Amino acid sequence: MNQNLLVRNKALPNLPKVQCRRMPIGAENLRFIQDDKTGAVKVSGYAVKWDSINFYGEKFIRGAFAEVCAAFTAGNKKVHAYYNHGWRMYWVDSLMALRIGKYIVLREDEIGLYLELEFTPGLYWAQQVAAMVKHETVDGFSVAFYPPNPMDIEDKGTHVEIKRADIYEISVVDEPADSAARIINDDAIDSIETENDAEELIRSMGFPGEYAKKLMARLSGMQKPHEEPVSQKDPLGWLDY
């Protein structure tokens, strides 16, 4: 076997080392437009919301993508568009690795990271994804970002705040990042019998395991009655009642 070819095969494809985080597309955020003249289909929404803590216990702070948006607007930065991060699935089907369109707007506002995506006209794969979005068969965006500098991350105990991040691509996806979240109702609360049950319920709300444990520890500490040391108790304190 040609050793040079073997080395090249090991090196390709040069996949970026990024992390992917998903955000559900809500009906109140999604806008779907089709140009009757050109046939171009556009969709808009939010890839990140400032008030949201994702499944991984991360919260992006407004300004986290300011540099990315500025570079994108200036034409110095490209943010690619895929379906379900298809670039990682090249080995399954080359069709999945196709880019489905291009982002024409990327900016931060008071709600989150706003975007507008134009699906590639005439591209079969892009039109299939557009049809699924229009029918609400798929309902999410997912940001693929490079690992942030530790200086740009702050641990808040129950979650971490990310103050700056660089984006590689944003995908239209099937499932949101908080897909493990559950509706909290009376049945769920009544089913709690042990601390493990409570921890599992907290984890289902989107807190990763270690943060669920920390929150449980804090709640347990808050529930314990505060008692003064015996030596500090007033033996005649009962007269005050």
mmCIF file of C-alpha atoms in Angstrom:
data_model
loop_
_atom_site.group_PDB
_atom_site.id
_atom_site.type_symbol
_atom_site.label_atom_id
_atom_site.label_comp_id
_atom_site.label_asym_id
_atom_site.label_seq_id
_atom_site.Cartn_x
_atom_site.Cartn_y
_atom_site.Cartn_z
ATOM 1 C CA MET A 1 0.000 0.000 0.000
ATOM 2 C CA ASN A 2 1.210 3.494 -0.808
ATOM 3 C CA GLN A 3 2.404 4.878 2.548
ATOM 4 C CA ASN A 4 1.899 8.467 1.459
ATOM 5 C CA LEU A 5 -1.716 7.686 0.593
ATOM 6 C CA LEU A 6 -2.161 5.989 3.962
ATOM 7 C CA VAL A 7 -0.923 9.088 5.774
ATOM 8 C CA ARG A 8 -3.270 11.310 3.796
ATOM 9 C CA ASN A 9 -6.232 9.070 4.571
ATOM 10 C CA LYS A 10 -5.445 9.314 8.266
ATOM 11 C CA ALA A 11 -5.296 13.083 8.108
ATOM 12 C CA LEU A 12 -8.510 13.588 6.141
ATOM 13 C CA PRO A 13 -11.041 14.903 6.556
ATOM 14 C CA ASN A 14 -9.730 17.707 8.725
ATOM 15 C CA LEU A 15 -12.722 17.951 11.026
ATOM 16 C CA PRO A 16 -12.752 20.920 13.419
ATOM 17 C CA LYS A 17 -12.736 20.216 17.137
ATOM 18 C CA VAL A 18 -15.940 21.955 18.123
ATOM 19 C CA GLN A 19 -18.763 21.486 20.612
ATOM 20 C CA CYS A 20 -22.409 21.441 19.520
ATOM 21 C CA ARG A 21 -25.279 22.993 21.489
ATOM 22 C CA ARG A 22 -28.892 22.961 20.367
ATOM 23 C CA MET A 23 -31.755 25.379 20.834
ATOM 24 C CA PRO A 24 -35.429 24.554 20.135
ATOM 25 C CA ILE A 25 -37.124 26.722 17.512
ATOM 26 C CA GLY A 26 -40.295 28.060 19.091
ATOM 27 C CA ALA A 27 -43.251 29.133 16.991
ATOM 28 C CA GLU A 28 -42.938 32.636 18.472
ATOM 29 C CA ASN A 29 -39.344 32.898 17.214
ATOM 30 C CA LEU A 30 -39.552 31.161 13.852
ATOM 31 C CA ARG A 31 -40.344 32.995 10.639
ATOM 32 C CA PHE A 32 -40.567 31.052 7.379
ATOM 33 C CA ILE A 33 -40.578 32.970 4.056
ATOM 34 C CA GLN A 34 -40.618 31.762 0.453
ATOM 35 C CA ASP A 35 -39.912 34.193 -2.374
ATOM 36 C CA ASP A 36 -42.496 33.530 -5.081
ATOM 37 C CA LYS A 37 -40.255 34.999 -7.788
ATOM 38 C CA THR A 38 -36.922 33.323 -7.045
ATOM 39 C CA GLY A 39 -38.213 30.298 -5.125
ATOM 40 C CA ALA A 40 -35.629 30.963 -2.406
ATOM 41 C CA VAL A 41 -36.708 29.826 1.035
ATOM 42 C CA LYS A 42 -35.594 31.685 4.148
ATOM 43 C CA VAL A 43 -36.020 30.867 7.810
ATOM 44 C CA SER A 44 -35.179 32.984 10.825
ATOM 45 C CA GLY A 45 -34.930 32.291 14.532
ATOM 46 C CA TYR A 46 -32.572 32.130 17.499
ATOM 47 C CA ALA A 47 -29.629 29.772 17.844
ATOM 48 C CA VAL A 48 -28.992 30.895 21.447
ATOM 49 C CA LYS A 49 -31.095 32.652 24.064
ATOM 50 C CA TRP A 50 -29.482 34.633 26.841
ATOM 51 C CA ASP A 51 -31.947 33.447 29.489
ATOM 52 C CA SER A 52 -31.514 29.763 28.637
ATOM 53 C CA ILE A 53 -29.339 27.180 30.402
ATOM 54 C CA ASN A 54 -28.703 24.314 28.007
ATOM 55 C CA PHE A 55 -28.522 20.588 28.750
ATOM 56 C CA TYR A 56 -24.815 20.863 29.470
ATOM 57 C CA GLY A 57 -25.342 23.448 32.202
ATOM 58 C CA GLU A 58 -24.076 26.349 30.080
ATOM 59 C CA LYS A 59 -25.492 29.839 29.758
ATOM 60 C CA PHE A 60 -24.207 32.182 27.071
ATOM 61 C CA ILE A 61 -23.944 35.810 28.150
ATOM 62 C CA ARG A 62 -24.925 38.622 25.803
ATOM 63 C CA GLY A 63 -21.768 39.673 24.001
ATOM 64 C CA ALA A 64 -20.422 36.121 23.772
ATOM 65 C CA PHE A 65 -20.782 36.201 19.978
ATOM 66 C CA ALA A 66 -20.188 39.922 19.433
ATOM 67 C CA GLU A 67 -16.830 39.372 17.709
ATOM 68 C CA VAL A 68 -18.233 36.600 15.513
ATOM 69 C CA CYS A 69 -21.190 38.736 14.441
ATOM 70 C CA ALA A 70 -18.980 41.747 13.715
ATOM 71 C CA ALA A 71 -16.616 39.665 11.587
ATOM 72 C CA PHE A 72 -19.562 38.009 9.815
ATOM 73 C CA THR A 73 -21.185 41.360 9.003
ATOM 74 C CA ALA A 74 -17.871 42.691 7.717
ATOM 75 C CA GLY A 75 -17.494 39.671 5.440
ATOM 76 C CA ASN A 76 -14.420 38.386 7.230
ATOM 77 C CA LYS A 77 -16.067 35.344 8.802
ATOM 78 C CA LYS A 78 -18.142 32.507 7.382
ATOM 79 C CA VAL A 79 -20.641 30.576 9.464
ATOM 80 C CA HIS A 80 -21.652 27.428 7.619
ATOM 81 C CA ALA A 81 -25.125 25.851 7.549
ATOM 82 C CA TYR A 82 -25.738 22.099 7.750
ATOM 83 C CA TYR A 83 -28.493 19.704 8.713
ATOM 84 C CA ASN A 84 -27.796 17.803 11.945
ATOM 85 C CA HIS A 85 -24.101 18.712 11.781
ATOM 86 C CA GLY A 86 -23.812 16.584 8.648
ATOM 87 C CA TRP A 87 -20.128 17.405 8.176
ATOM 88 C CA ARG A 88 -19.464 14.903 10.981
ATOM 89 C CA MET A 89 -21.459 12.201 9.173
ATOM 90 C CA TYR A 90 -19.540 12.179 5.873
ATOM 91 C CA TRP A 91 -18.757 8.485 6.373
ATOM 92 C CA VAL A 92 -22.450 7.560 6.529
ATOM 93 C CA ASP A 93 -23.637 9.423 3.450
ATOM 94 C CA SER A 94 -21.885 12.138 1.471
ATOM 95 C CA LEU A 95 -25.278 13.824 1.034
ATOM 96 C CA MET A 96 -25.382 14.557 4.757
ATOM 97 C CA ALA A 97 -22.122 16.508 4.502
ATOM 98 C CA LEU A 98 -23.580 19.001 2.016
ATOM 99 C CA ARG A 99 -24.175 22.543 3.213
ATOM 100 C CA ILE A 100 -27.867 23.310 2.943
ATOM 101 C CA GLY A 101 -27.624 27.079 2.534
ATOM 102 C CA LYS A 102 -26.012 30.257 3.777
ATOM 103 C CA TYR A 103 -26.641 32.636 6.628
ATOM 104 C CA ILE A 104 -27.485 36.121 5.458
ATOM 105 C CA VAL A 105 -28.021 37.666 8.901
ATOM 106 C CA LEU A 106 -26.245 36.899 12.172
ATOM 107 C CA ARG A 107 -26.523 39.305 15.067
ATOM 108 C CA GLU A 108 -27.047 39.617 18.794
ATOM 109 C CA ASP A 109 -30.160 41.316 20.148
ATOM 110 C CA GLU A 110 -31.854 41.555 23.533
ATOM 111 C CA ILE A 111 -33.202 37.996 23.211
ATOM 112 C CA GLY A 112 -30.228 36.060 21.915
ATOM 113 C CA LEU A 113 -28.230 35.153 18.828
ATOM 114 C CA TYR A 114 -30.576 35.927 15.929
ATOM 115 C CA LEU A 115 -30.076 34.467 12.470
ATOM 116 C CA GLU A 116 -31.609 34.301 9.030
ATOM 117 C CA LEU A 117 -30.843 31.292 6.839
ATOM 118 C CA GLU A 118 -31.418 31.077 3.094
ATOM 119 C CA PHE A 119 -31.667 27.513 1.793
ATOM 120 C CA THR A 120 -29.790 26.854 -1.458
ATOM 121 C CA PRO A 121 -32.315 27.015 -4.352
ATOM 122 C CA GLY A 122 -32.369 23.913 -6.534
ATOM 123 C CA LEU A 123 -30.388 21.788 -4.082
ATOM 124 C CA TYR A 124 -32.476 18.707 -3.355
ATOM 125 C CA TRP A 125 -31.128 18.148 0.157
ATOM 126 C CA ALA A 126 -31.678 21.801 1.097
ATOM 127 C CA GLN A 127 -35.253 21.737 -0.161
ATOM 128 C CA GLN A 128 -35.991 18.603 1.849
ATOM 129 C CA VAL A 129 -34.741 20.252 5.032
ATOM 130 C CA ALA A 130 -36.695 23.413 4.210
ATOM 131 C CA ALA A 131 -39.855 21.345 3.803
ATOM 132 C CA MET A 132 -39.298 19.728 7.202
ATOM 133 C CA VAL A 133 -38.784 23.106 8.855
ATOM 134 C CA LYS A 134 -41.939 24.487 7.253
ATOM 135 C CA HIS A 135 -43.929 21.470 8.397
ATOM 136 C CA GLU A 136 -42.325 21.720 11.882
ATOM 137 C CA THR A 137 -40.957 18.206 11.493
ATOM 138 C CA VAL A 138 -37.615 19.554 12.693
ATOM 139 C CA ASP A 139 -37.576 22.231 15.323
ATOM 140 C CA GLY A 140 -34.119 23.312 16.345
ATOM 141 C CA PHE A 141 -30.909 25.164 15.651
ATOM 142 C CA SER A 142 -27.583 23.954 16.986
ATOM 143 C CA VAL A 143 -24.409 25.995 17.376
ATOM 144 C CA ALA A 144 -21.047 24.297 16.790
ATOM 145 C CA PHE A 145 -18.472 26.408 18.603
ATOM 146 C CA TYR A 146 -14.809 26.076 19.439
ATOM 147 C CA PRO A 147 -13.965 25.339 23.105
ATOM 148 C CA PRO A 148 -13.850 28.719 24.883
ATOM 149 C CA ASN A 149 -10.789 30.030 26.668
ATOM 150 C CA PRO A 150 -11.016 29.144 30.384
ATOM 151 C CA MET A 151 -10.740 32.891 31.077
ATOM 152 C CA ASP A 152 -14.080 33.339 29.285
ATOM 153 C CA ILE A 153 -15.926 30.812 31.467
ATOM 154 C CA GLU A 154 -17.289 31.481 34.954
ATOM 155 C CA ASP A 155 -18.613 28.722 37.208
ATOM 156 C CA LYS A 156 -21.788 29.848 38.972
ATOM 157 C CA GLY A 157 -22.288 26.606 40.888
ATOM 158 C CA THR A 158 -25.593 25.619 39.294
ATOM 159 C CA HIS A 159 -24.295 26.403 35.790
ATOM 160 C CA VAL A 160 -21.395 27.977 33.940
ATOM 161 C CA GLU A 161 -21.508 31.265 32.066
ATOM 162 C CA ILE A 162 -19.722 31.580 28.737
ATOM 163 C CA LYS A 163 -18.705 35.150 27.971
ATOM 164 C CA ARG A 164 -17.013 34.645 24.603
ATOM 165 C CA ALA A 165 -17.112 31.899 21.975
ATOM 166 C CA ASP A 166 -16.204 31.409 18.307
ATOM 167 C CA ILE A 167 -18.676 29.682 15.966
ATOM 168 C CA TYR A 168 -17.802 27.184 13.232
ATOM 169 C CA GLU A 169 -21.295 26.433 11.978
ATOM 170 C CA ILE A 170 -24.980 26.462 12.917
ATOM 171 C CA SER A 171 -27.158 23.505 11.933
ATOM 172 C CA VAL A 172 -30.856 22.962 11.553
ATOM 173 C CA VAL A 173 -31.497 19.986 13.838
ATOM 174 C CA ASP A 174 -34.159 17.537 14.940
ATOM 175 C CA GLU A 175 -33.785 17.773 18.720
ATOM 176 C CA PRO A 176 -33.156 20.740 21.060
ATOM 177 C CA ALA A 177 -30.302 20.815 23.567
ATOM 178 C CA ASP A 178 -32.749 20.596 26.444
ATOM 179 C CA SER A 179 -34.463 17.509 25.021
ATOM 180 C CA ALA A 180 -33.955 15.805 28.396
ATOM 181 C CA ALA A 181 -36.033 18.485 30.135
ATOM 182 C CA ARG A 182 -39.375 17.343 31.496
ATOM 183 C CA ILE A 183 -42.603 19.134 32.350
ATOM 184 C CA ILE A 184 -42.719 19.538 36.101
ATOM 185 C CA ASN A 185 -46.157 18.539 37.359
ATOM 186 C CA ASP A 186 -47.741 17.175 40.536
ATOM 187 C CA ASP A 187 -47.176 13.567 39.511
ATOM 188 C CA ALA A 188 -43.446 14.159 39.036
ATOM 189 C CA ILE A 189 -43.146 15.838 42.435
ATOM 190 C CA ASP A 190 -45.255 13.198 44.217
ATOM 191 C CA SER A 191 -43.023 10.468 42.802
ATOM 192 C CA ILE A 192 -39.993 11.764 44.745
ATOM 193 C CA GLU A 193 -39.234 9.351 47.592
ATOM 194 C CA THR A 194 -35.445 9.576 47.934
ATOM 195 C CA GLU A 195 -32.679 12.116 47.364
ATOM 196 C CA ASN A 196 -31.737 10.182 44.230
ATOM 197 C CA ASP A 197 -35.266 10.725 42.880
ATOM 198 C CA ALA A 198 -34.984 14.464 43.541
ATOM 199 C CA GLU A 199 -31.550 14.613 41.942
ATOM 200 C CA GLU A 200 -32.844 12.819 38.839
ATOM 201 C CA LEU A 201 -35.740 15.278 38.575
ATOM 202 C CA ILE A 202 -33.353 18.231 38.814
ATOM 203 C CA ARG A 203 -31.110 16.657 36.174
ATOM 204 C CA SER A 204 -34.123 16.221 33.873
ATOM 205 C CA MET A 205 -34.687 19.982 34.081
ATOM 206 C CA GLY A 206 -31.409 20.502 32.237
ATOM 207 C CA PHE A 207 -28.790 20.512 35.002
ATOM 208 C CA PRO A 208 -25.855 18.113 34.394
ATOM 209 C CA GLY A 209 -25.091 15.522 37.067
ATOM 210 C CA GLU A 210 -22.453 17.446 39.022
ATOM 211 C CA TYR A 211 -24.609 20.570 39.204
ATOM 212 C CA ALA A 212 -27.661 18.543 40.200
ATOM 213 C CA LYS A 213 -25.619 17.111 43.081
ATOM 214 C CA LYS A 214 -24.444 20.567 44.145
ATOM 215 C CA LEU A 215 -27.984 21.926 44.100
ATOM 216 C CA MET A 216 -29.257 18.952 46.105
ATOM 217 C CA ALA A 217 -26.509 19.464 48.689
ATOM 218 C CA ARG A 218 -27.415 23.115 49.053
ATOM 219 C CA LEU A 219 -31.130 22.397 49.346
ATOM 220 C CA SER A 220 -30.466 19.710 51.951
ATOM 221 C CA GLY A 221 -28.396 22.181 53.958
ATOM 222 C CA MET A 222 -31.151 24.796 53.793
ATOM 223 C CA GLN A 223 -33.719 22.336 55.143
ATOM 224 C CA LYS A 224 -31.713 21.461 58.249
ATOM 225 C CA PRO A 225 -32.888 23.443 61.303
ATOM 226 C CA HIS A 226 -30.278 25.775 62.717
ATOM 227 C CA GLU A 227 -29.396 24.855 66.268
ATOM 228 C CA GLU A 228 -27.147 26.780 68.596
ATOM 229 C CA PRO A 229 -24.393 24.926 70.431
ATOM 230 C CA VAL A 230 -25.545 23.666 73.813
ATOM 231 C CA SER A 231 -23.014 25.880 75.582
ATOM 232 C CA GLN A 232 -24.611 28.999 74.027
ATOM 233 C CA LYS A 233 -28.222 28.201 74.904
ATOM 234 C CA ASP A 234 -29.879 30.364 77.562
ATOM 235 C CA PRO A 235 -31.159 27.987 80.288
ATOM 236 C CA LEU A 236 -33.887 30.545 81.116
ATOM 237 C CA GLY A 237 -34.809 31.198 77.528
ATOM 238 C CA TRP A 238 -38.166 29.499 78.006
ATOM 239 C CA LEU A 239 -39.290 32.497 80.071
ATOM 240 C CA ASP A 240 -39.294 34.625 76.929
ATOM 241 C CA TYR A 241 -42.223 32.692 75.432
#
